Amino acid sequence: MTDTLTPTLLPLGDRGLLIRFAETLSDDANRAAIGFAARAEAAGVRGVAEVVPNLVSVLLRYEPSAISFVALAGEVRLLVSAPGQPAAADAEHRVAVHFDGEDLSEVAGLVRLSVADFIAAHNAAPLRVLATGFAPGFIYCGMHPEALVVPRRGVVRRQAQAGTVLFAAGQTAITSTAIPTGWHVIGHTEFRNFDPAAEPPTTVRAGDSVKFVAS
Amino acid sequence: MSAIRITRAGPLATLQDAGRPGLLRHGISASGPMDGAAFARAGGWLGAAGTTAIEFTTAGLSFVAEGSVSIAVDGGAFELSIDGEAKSWPARALLGAGSVVDIRPGPAGNYGYLRLDREIEVPLVMGSRATSSIAGIGGFGGRALRAGDLLPLGATLPRGRGQHPTPAEVADGPIRIVWGIHADRFDNAIRQRFVTDGFAVSSQLDRMGVRLGDPSQVFADAKILSLVSDAVVPGDIQILGDGTPIVLMRDHQPTGGYPRIATVVTADLDRFAQLRPGNQVRFVPVTVQHAEGLKR
C-alpha cells in the first residue's frame, strides 16, 4: 500500500527531520505515519540514528557528519513514493481491565450509557495502538466510535499510578509509570509495557492491536 | 575497593554518562550531561576516564575519597579545595585515601563535572548509567545524590595521556536557533520579536527544562493552541499555554503538544545550559545547513 498523503518535511533542530502527514489526528494520517516509520526502519537509511513514529508524524534523528538534512530529505521523498513492502505482522495484545476507575460513572453518564453498557461498548472492538512514547511504556489506543468521544477533564490529577486505564478524546490509554494526567480514569490493569531490565524495554508497538476485556 | 563518599551534595547532583539515545518511542529521553563539552574536557584532562561522571550543580559538592583515586573537574567556574588547599579551576588531582574535596559555588555556570580514572560501579539501565530525572531511572537508584551516599568505584583504567587542565574559552553572543516545527503558527511580528527582544533565564530550571522570563511580553498575545504531539529533541523551545517559553533540556519530556517556535542548535546547547537565572538570552536564527556544520 502506498501512502495517499503527501507529507511535509521539516527540520527539528539540526539533527532531526520531521515527516508530518497531517496537522490533526486522523486514522489515515496515523496509519501513514506508522507505515512510513516501519519502511524507514526496514530501509535502514544511512546516517539515521533513530526512527520515532508519532501520532501523525515520524521523527528521524540523524547524524549530520553522515548525512545532511537536504540529502536525507531526498531519501525520505524516495521512500514516501516507493511502493511499500508488506508490513511486518502487527502484534495483538489482550489487556484485562478492572473497570473501577474514579471517573467511570461520570464518563458513562457523559456518553449516556449505564456503566455496564459503557464497558461493553468500550470493549466491543479491538483498538489500534496509535502511538507510544508519551512516558515510559505509555500507549494510546484508538479510535473509539464518535458516540464514545468525551473531552479531557478540566483538572489534572497529580498522579496516576502505573497500570491506570485512561479515557478521553476517543482514545483509551494505559500508563506504565506514575504520571500526572488530565484524562478520565476508568480502570486499572496489571498489564505493564515497561521493563527497564528488558531489551527492548517496551514491547507494544504503534500499529499493534489491543483487545480490552473486563476482569 | 575504592569509593567516593558524598558528604554534601547541592540539589540535583546526578550521575551522568553519554546517555541512552534511541529510546524515544519507548518514552525515554536520552539524558546525559547538561554541558557535554565540559564533561568531555574533564575526561580529556585525565586521558583515560570512566564513562560516568558526577554532574553537580551551582551549590557544588563535597566528598571523601575512600582509597586513592585520580580525578578531574571542569564545567562552569567553581571554587575547589582539596584537603583545605585552594586549587585552580578546572583541575586534575591525584587524591590519597581519606582526601577531602570541597567544591563550592563560583562565579559562573550551573553544572560541573567530576570524572575519575575508573568507573563508578552503578548498574547499567538500558545501556547507560545516566540518571533520568524525569523517569526516575539510572544513576544512583534513579535519584539525585545526597550526603551519605557511597559510590563504589571499579578498577583503575589503564593510564591515558592526560593534559594539563586549562580554562575553556567562553563563547558569548546570541544563542543560535533553527526555526521550529511550529514557527509558522506564530505571526510574523511575534517571530520577529522572538529574535529582537531579549529573554532572561528564570529561576525555574532543571535537567528537564529552562523556563525563560519574557520581559517584553513577546508571547502575551500569541494564541497558543494544543497540537497533536510529536517527539521532542533537546533544545526545543516550547511556548506553554500561558505564554511562557521553556527550553527543553537533556531529561526532556519525550513528546510535546505545545507549539515549538525554535530549537537551540546542538553547538550552543551546552553554553545555554550554563546560563544562570537572571542572565539575558538573545536568540539568532541560522539555517539548518549552517547549524549542521558547527563544531560542538
Short mmCIF file of C-alpha atoms in Angstrom, two decimals:
data_model
loop_
_atom_site.label_atom_id
_atom_site.label_comp_id
_atom_site.label_asym_id
_atom_site.label_seq_id
_atom_site.Cartn_x
_atom_site.Cartn_y
_atom_site.Cartn_z
CA MET A 1 0.00 0.00 0.00
CA THR A 2 1.37 3.43 -0.81
CA ASP A 3 0.60 6.42 1.34
CA THR A 4 -2.04 8.64 -0.15
CA LEU A 5 -0.99 11.60 1.98
CA THR A 6 1.91 13.75 0.84
CA PRO A 7 3.87 14.65 3.94
CA THR A 8 5.54 17.91 4.89
CA LEU A 9 9.26 17.63 5.70
CA LEU A 10 10.60 19.90 8.43
CA PRO A 11 13.85 20.25 10.33
CA LEU A 12 13.56 19.55 14.06
CA GLY A 13 16.76 21.16 15.29
CA ASP A 14 19.98 20.41 13.42
CA ARG A 15 19.84 16.64 13.89
CA GLY A 16 16.21 15.84 13.29
CA LEU A 17 13.87 15.60 10.31
CA LEU A 18 10.13 15.50 10.97
CA ILE A 19 7.85 13.94 8.40
CA ARG A 20 4.36 15.28 9.11
CA PHE A 21 1.42 13.60 7.41
CA ALA A 22 -1.29 15.86 8.81
CA GLU A 23 -1.93 18.70 11.24
CA THR A 24 -4.75 16.91 13.03
CA LEU A 25 -5.23 13.35 14.21
CA SER A 26 -6.98 11.08 11.75
CA ASP A 27 -6.89 7.36 11.22
CA ASP A 28 -5.37 7.82 7.74
CA ALA A 29 -2.60 10.12 8.92
CA ASN A 30 -1.82 7.85 11.86
CA ARG A 31 -1.60 4.78 9.61
CA ALA A 32 0.57 6.73 7.16
CA ALA A 33 2.99 7.72 9.92
CA ILE A 34 3.25 4.22 11.37
CA GLY A 35 3.65 2.72 7.91
CA PHE A 36 6.34 5.17 6.93
CA ALA A 37 8.25 4.57 10.18
CA ALA A 38 8.24 0.83 9.51
CA ARG A 39 9.50 1.39 5.97
CA ALA A 40 12.20 3.82 7.09
CA GLU A 41 13.39 1.31 9.67
CA ALA A 42 13.39 -1.54 7.18
CA ALA A 43 15.27 0.59 4.64
CA GLY A 44 18.00 1.42 7.16
CA VAL A 45 18.73 4.90 5.82
CA ARG A 46 22.40 5.90 6.11
CA GLY A 47 23.09 8.35 8.92
CA VAL A 48 19.73 7.81 10.63
CA ALA A 49 20.21 7.08 14.32
CA GLU A 50 16.58 6.73 15.37
CA VAL A 51 13.13 6.40 13.82
CA VAL A 52 10.31 7.62 16.05
CA PRO A 53 6.68 7.18 14.98
CA ASN A 54 4.34 9.81 16.47
CA LEU A 55 0.56 10.19 16.17
CA VAL A 56 0.64 11.83 12.72
CA SER A 57 4.36 12.26 12.05
CA VAL A 58 7.69 10.47 12.13
CA LEU A 59 10.94 11.87 13.54
CA LEU A 60 14.21 10.74 12.01
CA ARG A 61 17.17 11.65 14.19
CA TYR A 62 20.27 11.78 12.01
CA GLU A 63 23.99 12.32 12.34
CA PRO A 64 24.96 15.33 10.19
CA SER A 65 28.52 14.02 9.78
CA ALA A 66 26.98 11.08 7.86
CA ILE A 67 24.11 12.77 6.01
CA SER A 68 22.79 16.31 5.63
CA PHE A 69 19.19 17.40 6.11
CA VAL A 70 18.91 18.08 2.38
CA ALA A 71 20.26 14.67 1.39
CA LEU A 72 18.08 12.92 3.97
CA ALA A 73 15.01 14.80 2.76
CA GLY A 74 15.75 13.42 -0.71
CA GLU A 75 15.95 9.87 0.66
CA VAL A 76 12.69 10.40 2.54
CA ARG A 77 10.86 11.59 -0.59
CA LEU A 78 12.01 8.47 -2.41
CA LEU A 79 10.83 6.29 0.46
CA VAL A 80 7.46 8.04 0.63
CA SER A 81 6.74 7.41 -3.03
CA ALA A 82 8.31 3.94 -3.19
CA PRO A 83 5.92 1.02 -3.27
CA GLY A 84 5.58 -0.22 0.30
CA GLN A 85 6.76 -3.64 1.32
CA PRO A 86 4.23 -5.72 3.17
CA ALA A 87 4.42 -4.58 6.76
CA ALA A 88 5.51 -6.99 9.46
CA ALA A 89 2.54 -8.58 11.18
CA ASP A 90 1.33 -6.33 13.96
CA ALA A 91 1.07 -8.00 17.35
CA GLU A 92 -2.16 -8.40 19.26
CA HIS A 93 -2.33 -7.75 22.97
CA ARG A 94 -5.10 -8.76 25.36
CA VAL A 95 -5.48 -6.34 28.24
CA ALA A 96 -7.60 -7.32 31.23
CA VAL A 97 -9.05 -4.25 32.94
CA HIS A 98 -10.70 -3.79 36.32
CA PHE A 99 -13.27 -1.15 35.42
CA ASP A 100 -13.10 0.53 38.82
CA GLY A 101 -11.80 4.00 37.93
CA GLU A 102 -12.95 7.01 39.89
CA ASP A 103 -14.29 8.70 36.74
CA LEU A 104 -16.05 5.64 35.32
CA SER A 105 -19.61 6.53 36.23
CA GLU A 106 -19.10 10.14 35.17
CA VAL A 107 -17.79 9.01 31.78
CA ALA A 108 -20.68 6.58 31.33
CA GLY A 109 -23.03 9.45 32.12
CA LEU A 110 -21.32 11.70 29.57
CA VAL A 111 -21.98 9.18 26.80
CA ARG A 112 -25.50 8.42 28.16
CA LEU A 113 -24.89 4.78 28.94
CA SER A 114 -25.11 2.69 32.06
CA VAL A 115 -21.72 1.69 33.44
CA ALA A 116 -22.25 -1.89 32.24
CA ASP A 117 -23.23 -0.72 28.75
CA PHE A 118 -20.28 1.66 28.63
CA ILE A 119 -17.88 -1.17 29.48
CA ALA A 120 -19.46 -3.35 26.82
CA ALA A 121 -19.22 -0.56 24.23
CA HIS A 122 -15.64 0.21 25.25
CA ASN A 123 -14.58 -3.42 24.81
CA ALA A 124 -16.68 -4.12 21.73
CA ALA A 125 -13.91 -3.91 19.14
CA PRO A 126 -10.13 -4.21 19.29
CA LEU A 127 -8.34 -0.87 19.17
CA ARG A 128 -5.16 0.06 17.34
CA VAL A 129 -2.11 1.41 19.18
CA LEU A 130 -1.91 4.92 17.74
CA ALA A 131 1.30 5.98 19.45
CA THR A 132 3.74 5.20 22.22
CA GLY A 133 6.36 7.27 23.98
CA PHE A 134 4.49 9.97 25.91
CA ALA A 135 6.06 8.44 29.04
CA PRO A 136 7.91 5.14 29.55
CA GLY A 137 5.69 2.37 28.17
CA PHE A 138 2.66 4.65 27.79
CA ILE A 139 0.33 3.71 24.93
CA TYR A 140 -2.54 5.49 23.19
CA CYS A 141 -5.20 3.21 21.67
CA GLY A 142 -7.96 4.29 19.34
CA MET A 143 -10.16 5.30 17.83
CA HIS A 144 -13.46 4.73 19.58
CA PRO A 145 -16.65 5.47 17.62
CA GLU A 146 -17.97 9.03 17.74
CA ALA A 147 -20.59 8.11 20.35
CA LEU A 148 -17.84 7.33 22.89
CA VAL A 149 -15.82 10.52 22.43
CA VAL A 150 -15.56 12.66 25.57
CA PRO A 151 -13.28 15.64 26.24
CA ARG A 152 -10.46 15.58 28.79
CA ARG A 153 -11.11 16.51 32.39
CA GLY A 154 -10.79 20.15 33.33
CA VAL A 155 -8.46 19.37 36.22
CA VAL A 156 -5.16 17.48 36.07
CA ARG A 157 -4.66 14.64 38.56
CA ARG A 158 -1.21 14.80 40.07
CA GLN A 159 -0.50 11.13 40.00
CA ALA A 160 -1.99 8.24 38.06
CA GLN A 161 -0.24 5.03 39.14
CA ALA A 162 1.31 2.56 36.71
CA GLY A 163 -1.41 0.41 35.19
CA THR A 164 -4.05 3.13 35.12
CA VAL A 165 -6.51 2.94 32.21
CA LEU A 166 -7.33 6.42 30.91
CA PHE A 167 -10.07 7.59 28.59
CA ALA A 168 -10.56 10.80 26.57
CA ALA A 169 -10.65 12.20 23.05
CA GLY A 170 -11.86 8.96 21.51
CA GLN A 171 -8.93 7.03 22.92
CA THR A 172 -8.02 4.68 25.73
CA ALA A 173 -4.52 4.99 27.16
CA ILE A 174 -2.55 2.81 29.57
CA THR A 175 0.15 4.10 31.89
CA SER A 176 3.19 2.00 32.79
CA THR A 177 4.72 4.53 35.17
CA ALA A 178 3.17 7.07 37.54
CA ILE A 179 2.33 10.27 35.66
CA PRO A 180 0.07 13.30 36.03
CA THR A 181 -2.96 13.15 33.76
CA GLY A 182 -5.87 15.25 32.61
CA TRP A 183 -7.70 12.20 31.25
CA HIS A 184 -10.56 10.30 32.89
CA VAL A 185 -9.52 7.32 34.98
CA ILE A 186 -11.83 4.45 34.03
CA GLY A 187 -9.95 1.46 35.38
CA HIS A 188 -6.75 -0.33 36.31
CA THR A 189 -4.78 -3.19 34.84
CA GLU A 190 -1.91 -5.49 35.73
CA PHE A 191 -0.73 -5.09 32.14
CA ARG A 192 2.67 -3.37 32.02
CA ASN A 193 4.51 -2.20 28.97
CA PHE A 194 7.77 -1.08 30.57
CA ASP A 195 10.60 -3.13 31.99
CA PRO A 196 13.89 -1.23 32.15
CA ALA A 197 15.76 -4.53 32.55
CA ALA A 198 14.34 -5.95 29.31
CA GLU A 199 15.60 -5.43 25.77
CA PRO A 200 13.64 -3.70 24.31
CA PRO A 201 12.17 -2.03 27.43
CA THR A 202 8.69 -1.85 25.92
CA THR A 203 7.01 -4.47 23.74
CA VAL A 204 3.85 -2.80 22.47
CA ARG A 205 4.45 -1.01 19.18
CA ALA A 206 2.43 1.59 17.35
CA GLY A 207 0.17 -0.28 14.93
CA ASP A 208 -0.37 -3.27 17.23
CA SER A 209 -3.90 -4.15 18.19
CA VAL A 210 -5.25 -4.21 21.74
CA LYS A 211 -8.29 -6.17 22.88
CA PHE A 212 -9.68 -4.92 26.18
CA VAL A 213 -11.55 -7.38 28.37
CA ALA A 214 -13.25 -6.79 31.72
CA SER A 215 -11.78 -8.71 34.64
CA MET B 1 37.64 -1.41 46.63
CA SER B 2 37.80 2.36 46.50
CA ALA B 3 34.77 4.58 46.71
CA ILE B 4 33.55 8.16 46.83
CA ARG B 5 31.65 9.09 49.97
CA ILE B 6 29.41 12.10 49.40
CA THR B 7 29.35 14.44 52.39
CA ARG B 8 27.45 17.33 50.79
CA ALA B 9 25.53 17.48 47.52
CA GLY B 10 23.75 20.50 46.14
CA PRO B 11 20.28 19.86 44.75
CA LEU B 12 20.05 17.72 41.63
CA ALA B 13 23.61 16.36 41.61
CA THR B 14 23.35 13.21 39.47
CA LEU B 15 25.46 10.56 37.80
CA GLN B 16 25.71 11.08 34.05
CA ASP B 17 27.40 9.29 31.19
CA ALA B 18 26.92 9.81 27.45
CA GLY B 19 23.24 8.93 27.90
CA ARG B 20 20.84 6.47 26.29
CA PRO B 21 19.76 7.85 22.93
CA GLY B 22 17.44 5.86 20.68
CA LEU B 23 14.62 5.13 23.11
CA LEU B 24 12.16 7.94 22.37
CA ARG B 25 9.50 5.53 21.08
CA HIS B 26 9.74 3.73 24.41
CA GLY B 27 9.12 7.02 26.23
CA ILE B 28 12.69 7.56 27.41
CA SER B 29 14.69 10.70 26.61
CA ALA B 30 18.45 10.31 26.31
CA SER B 31 19.64 12.22 29.43
CA GLY B 32 23.44 12.69 29.54
CA PRO B 33 25.46 15.74 30.63
CA MET B 34 23.82 19.17 30.53
CA ASP B 35 27.18 20.54 29.36
CA GLY B 36 28.52 17.77 27.16
CA ALA B 37 31.65 19.73 26.22
CA ALA B 38 32.66 20.26 29.86
CA PHE B 39 32.00 16.58 30.59
CA ALA B 40 34.31 15.67 27.70
CA ARG B 41 37.00 18.17 28.76
CA ALA B 42 37.15 16.76 32.29
CA GLY B 43 37.67 13.31 30.79
CA GLY B 44 40.35 14.71 28.49
CA TRP B 45 42.40 16.09 31.39
CA LEU B 46 42.60 12.55 32.80
CA GLY B 47 43.32 10.94 29.45
CA ALA B 48 41.53 7.74 30.42
CA ALA B 49 38.36 8.30 32.40
CA GLY B 50 35.45 6.12 33.43
CA THR B 51 32.37 6.71 31.33
CA THR B 52 30.37 8.06 34.27
CA ALA B 53 30.72 11.47 35.91
CA ILE B 54 29.15 13.19 38.85
CA GLU B 55 27.29 16.20 37.50
CA PHE B 56 26.97 18.73 40.30
CA THR B 57 25.01 21.94 40.34
CA THR B 58 25.65 25.54 41.41
CA ALA B 59 25.86 24.75 45.13
CA GLY B 60 28.70 22.31 44.49
CA LEU B 61 29.72 19.01 46.08
CA SER B 62 31.86 17.70 48.91
CA PHE B 63 33.19 14.18 49.21
CA VAL B 64 35.84 11.99 50.75
CA ALA B 65 37.99 9.66 48.66
CA GLU B 66 37.84 6.20 50.19
CA GLY B 67 41.05 4.97 48.61
CA SER B 68 43.50 6.61 46.23
CA VAL B 69 41.96 7.89 43.00
CA SER B 70 42.74 10.36 40.20
CA ILE B 71 40.08 12.97 39.45
CA ALA B 72 39.49 15.85 37.08
CA VAL B 73 36.88 18.59 37.30
CA ASP B 74 35.59 21.08 34.75
CA GLY B 75 32.45 22.96 33.77
CA GLY B 76 31.37 26.46 34.77
CA ALA B 77 33.64 28.12 37.33
CA PHE B 78 33.59 26.73 40.86
CA GLU B 79 35.83 27.15 43.91
CA LEU B 80 37.81 23.97 44.56
CA SER B 81 39.78 22.93 47.59
CA ILE B 82 41.49 19.63 48.35
CA ASP B 83 42.33 18.92 51.97
CA GLY B 84 41.79 22.58 52.71
CA GLU B 85 44.13 23.85 49.99
CA ALA B 86 42.64 26.07 47.28
CA LYS B 87 43.10 24.85 43.70
CA SER B 88 42.54 26.40 40.31
CA TRP B 89 39.54 25.53 38.07
CA PRO B 90 39.47 23.32 36.03
CA ALA B 91 41.75 20.86 37.78
CA ARG B 92 43.23 17.41 37.83
CA ALA B 93 44.48 15.77 41.02
CA LEU B 94 45.62 12.50 42.50
CA LEU B 95 43.76 12.03 45.76
CA GLY B 96 45.15 9.98 48.60
CA ALA B 97 42.92 7.79 50.71
CA GLY B 98 40.89 10.00 53.01
CA SER B 99 41.36 13.16 50.94
CA VAL B 100 38.57 15.68 51.39
CA VAL B 101 37.37 17.51 48.25
CA ASP B 102 35.19 20.55 48.58
CA ILE B 103 33.62 22.20 45.53
CA ARG B 104 31.91 25.49 46.37
CA PRO B 105 29.84 27.93 44.32
CA GLY B 106 31.90 30.02 41.93
CA PRO B 107 31.32 32.97 39.63
CA ALA B 108 29.75 31.23 36.64
CA GLY B 109 27.79 28.25 35.41
CA ASN B 110 25.18 25.83 36.68
CA TYR B 111 26.86 22.48 36.08
CA GLY B 112 30.27 21.00 36.84
CA TYR B 113 31.67 17.52 36.27
CA LEU B 114 33.81 15.22 38.35
CA ARG B 115 35.43 12.43 36.39
CA LEU B 116 37.60 9.65 37.70
CA ASP B 117 40.27 7.30 36.41
CA ARG B 118 37.83 4.44 36.92
CA GLU B 119 34.19 3.54 36.54
CA ILE B 120 31.51 4.43 39.05
CA GLU B 121 30.02 1.00 39.65
CA VAL B 122 26.29 1.53 39.41
CA PRO B 123 24.16 -0.76 37.23
CA LEU B 124 23.65 -0.08 33.55
CA VAL B 125 19.98 0.68 32.91
CA MET B 126 19.02 0.37 29.26
CA GLY B 127 22.69 0.55 28.33
CA SER B 128 23.59 3.64 30.35
CA ARG B 129 24.46 4.80 33.86
CA ALA B 130 22.93 8.24 33.29
CA THR B 131 20.28 9.37 35.74
CA SER B 132 16.97 10.31 34.13
CA SER B 133 15.32 12.76 36.48
CA ILE B 134 12.05 12.59 34.55
CA ALA B 135 11.78 8.79 34.51
CA GLY B 136 13.50 8.24 37.86
CA ILE B 137 15.82 5.59 36.47
CA GLY B 138 19.57 5.03 36.10
CA GLY B 139 22.44 6.53 38.04
CA PHE B 140 22.31 6.05 41.79
CA GLY B 141 18.97 4.34 42.35
CA GLY B 142 17.29 6.67 39.85
CA ARG B 143 17.71 9.68 42.14
CA ALA B 144 19.86 12.71 42.86
CA LEU B 145 22.89 12.20 45.11
CA ARG B 146 22.82 13.21 48.74
CA ALA B 147 25.10 13.29 51.76
CA GLY B 148 25.95 9.80 52.95
CA ASP B 149 25.84 8.12 49.54
CA LEU B 150 28.76 5.79 48.90
CA LEU B 151 29.65 5.39 45.23
CA PRO B 152 31.66 2.22 44.65
CA LEU B 153 34.48 2.53 42.14
CA GLY B 154 35.84 -0.07 39.74
CA ALA B 155 39.44 -0.93 38.91
CA THR B 156 41.83 1.80 37.74
CA LEU B 157 41.75 2.15 33.97
CA PRO B 158 44.99 1.84 32.01
CA ARG B 159 46.68 5.22 32.22
CA GLY B 160 45.86 7.54 29.36
CA ARG B 161 47.75 10.53 28.08
CA GLY B 162 46.18 13.29 30.09
CA GLN B 163 46.54 17.02 29.62
CA HIS B 164 47.21 19.90 31.91
CA PRO B 165 43.82 21.49 32.56
CA THR B 166 43.30 24.91 31.08
CA PRO B 167 40.14 27.03 31.22
CA ALA B 168 37.89 26.71 28.19
CA GLU B 169 37.25 29.72 26.05
CA VAL B 170 33.86 31.04 27.00
CA ALA B 171 31.82 31.85 23.90
CA ASP B 172 29.27 34.60 24.18
CA GLY B 173 26.84 36.29 21.84
CA PRO B 174 23.33 35.22 21.00
CA ILE B 175 22.18 31.62 21.25
CA ARG B 176 21.70 30.25 17.76
CA ILE B 177 18.43 28.59 16.84
CA VAL B 178 16.81 27.00 13.84
CA TRP B 179 13.15 27.81 13.39
CA GLY B 180 10.92 25.18 14.95
CA ILE B 181 8.33 22.79 13.61
CA HIS B 182 5.53 25.19 14.57
CA ALA B 183 7.21 28.51 13.77
CA ASP B 184 4.59 29.09 11.06
CA ARG B 185 1.90 29.04 13.76
CA PHE B 186 3.21 32.35 15.09
CA ASP B 187 2.59 35.72 13.46
CA ASN B 188 5.49 37.35 11.67
CA ALA B 189 5.54 40.07 14.30
CA ILE B 190 5.98 37.53 17.09
CA ARG B 191 8.70 35.67 15.21
CA GLN B 192 10.45 38.96 14.62
CA ARG B 193 10.28 39.93 18.27
CA PHE B 194 11.46 36.47 19.30
CA VAL B 195 14.84 37.30 17.77
CA THR B 196 14.99 41.03 18.55
CA ASP B 197 13.65 41.21 22.10
CA GLY B 198 15.68 39.60 24.83
CA PHE B 199 14.64 36.92 27.30
CA ALA B 200 16.06 36.06 30.70
CA VAL B 201 16.80 32.72 32.30
CA SER B 202 14.31 32.27 35.14
CA SER B 203 14.92 30.51 38.43
CA GLN B 204 12.80 27.59 37.24
CA LEU B 205 15.41 25.44 35.60
CA ASP B 206 16.39 21.83 35.91
CA ARG B 207 17.54 18.93 33.76
CA MET B 208 14.13 18.75 32.09
CA GLY B 209 13.80 22.34 31.01
CA VAL B 210 14.67 26.00 31.50
CA ARG B 211 11.80 28.45 31.73
CA LEU B 212 12.51 31.88 30.31
CA GLY B 213 11.35 35.25 31.54
CA ASP B 214 9.75 37.28 28.77
CA PRO B 215 10.09 40.87 29.99
CA SER B 216 8.79 42.47 26.79
CA GLN B 217 5.84 40.06 26.65
CA VAL B 218 6.64 38.66 23.22
CA PHE B 219 4.16 35.84 23.72
CA ALA B 220 1.50 37.72 25.67
CA ASP B 221 -0.87 37.87 22.71
CA ALA B 222 0.12 34.65 20.99
CA LYS B 223 -2.74 32.21 20.56
CA ILE B 224 -1.33 29.01 21.98
CA LEU B 225 -3.23 26.01 20.76
CA SER B 226 -2.66 22.50 21.92
CA LEU B 227 -1.37 20.43 19.00
CA VAL B 228 -1.07 16.80 18.03
CA SER B 229 2.06 15.76 19.91
CA ASP B 230 5.39 14.99 18.23
CA ALA B 231 8.69 13.68 19.58
CA VAL B 232 10.88 16.26 21.34
CA VAL B 233 14.61 16.86 20.95
CA PRO B 234 16.89 18.71 23.40
CA GLY B 235 16.87 22.44 22.71
CA ASP B 236 13.27 22.60 21.56
CA ILE B 237 11.67 25.88 22.67
CA GLN B 238 8.03 25.28 23.56
CA ILE B 239 5.58 28.05 24.31
CA LEU B 240 3.32 26.92 27.14
CA GLY B 241 -0.37 27.71 27.34
CA ASP B 242 0.24 30.81 29.48
CA GLY B 243 2.85 32.13 27.01
CA THR B 244 5.91 31.04 28.99
CA PRO B 245 8.80 29.92 26.77
CA ILE B 246 10.58 26.81 28.02
CA VAL B 247 13.76 25.35 26.53
CA LEU B 248 13.59 21.58 26.86
CA MET B 249 16.86 20.06 28.06
CA ARG B 250 18.53 16.63 28.37
CA ASP B 251 15.85 14.99 30.54
CA HIS B 252 13.09 16.43 28.34
CA GLN B 253 9.61 15.01 28.10
CA PRO B 254 9.74 12.51 25.21
CA THR B 255 6.83 14.11 23.35
CA GLY B 256 5.34 17.59 23.37
CA GLY B 257 1.98 19.04 22.42
CA TYR B 258 2.69 22.77 22.78
CA PRO B 259 3.93 24.79 19.81
CA ARG B 260 7.68 24.85 19.28
CA ILE B 261 8.84 28.11 17.80
CA ALA B 262 12.51 27.18 17.54
CA THR B 263 15.21 24.71 18.54
CA VAL B 264 18.58 25.70 20.00
CA VAL B 265 21.37 24.39 17.78
CA THR B 266 23.39 21.50 19.17
CA ALA B 267 26.56 23.58 19.22
CA ASP B 268 25.03 26.14 21.60
CA LEU B 269 23.03 23.94 23.96
CA ASP B 270 25.91 23.33 26.41
CA ARG B 271 26.54 27.06 26.67
CA PHE B 272 22.83 27.73 27.15
CA ALA B 273 22.67 25.15 29.95
CA GLN B 274 25.31 27.07 31.88
CA LEU B 275 23.39 30.38 31.84
CA ARG B 276 22.31 31.31 35.32
CA PRO B 277 18.97 32.65 36.50
CA GLY B 278 18.83 36.33 35.61
CA ASN B 279 21.23 36.02 32.66
CA GLN B 280 19.96 37.66 29.49
CA VAL B 281 19.37 35.48 26.42
CA ARG B 282 19.07 36.55 22.83
CA PHE B 283 18.28 34.18 20.00
CA VAL B 284 19.54 34.41 16.45
CA PRO B 285 18.25 32.20 13.65
CA VAL B 286 20.62 30.20 11.48
CA THR B 287 19.89 27.76 8.70
CA VAL B 288 19.98 24.04 9.29
CA GLN B 289 22.78 23.80 6.74
CA HIS B 290 24.81 26.25 8.80
CA ALA B 291 23.98 24.56 12.12
CA GLU B 292 24.97 21.14 10.80
CA GLY B 293 28.49 22.41 10.11
CA LEU B 294 29.06 23.97 13.55
CA LYS B 295 31.54 22.33 15.88
CA ARG B 296 30.20 21.38 19.26
#
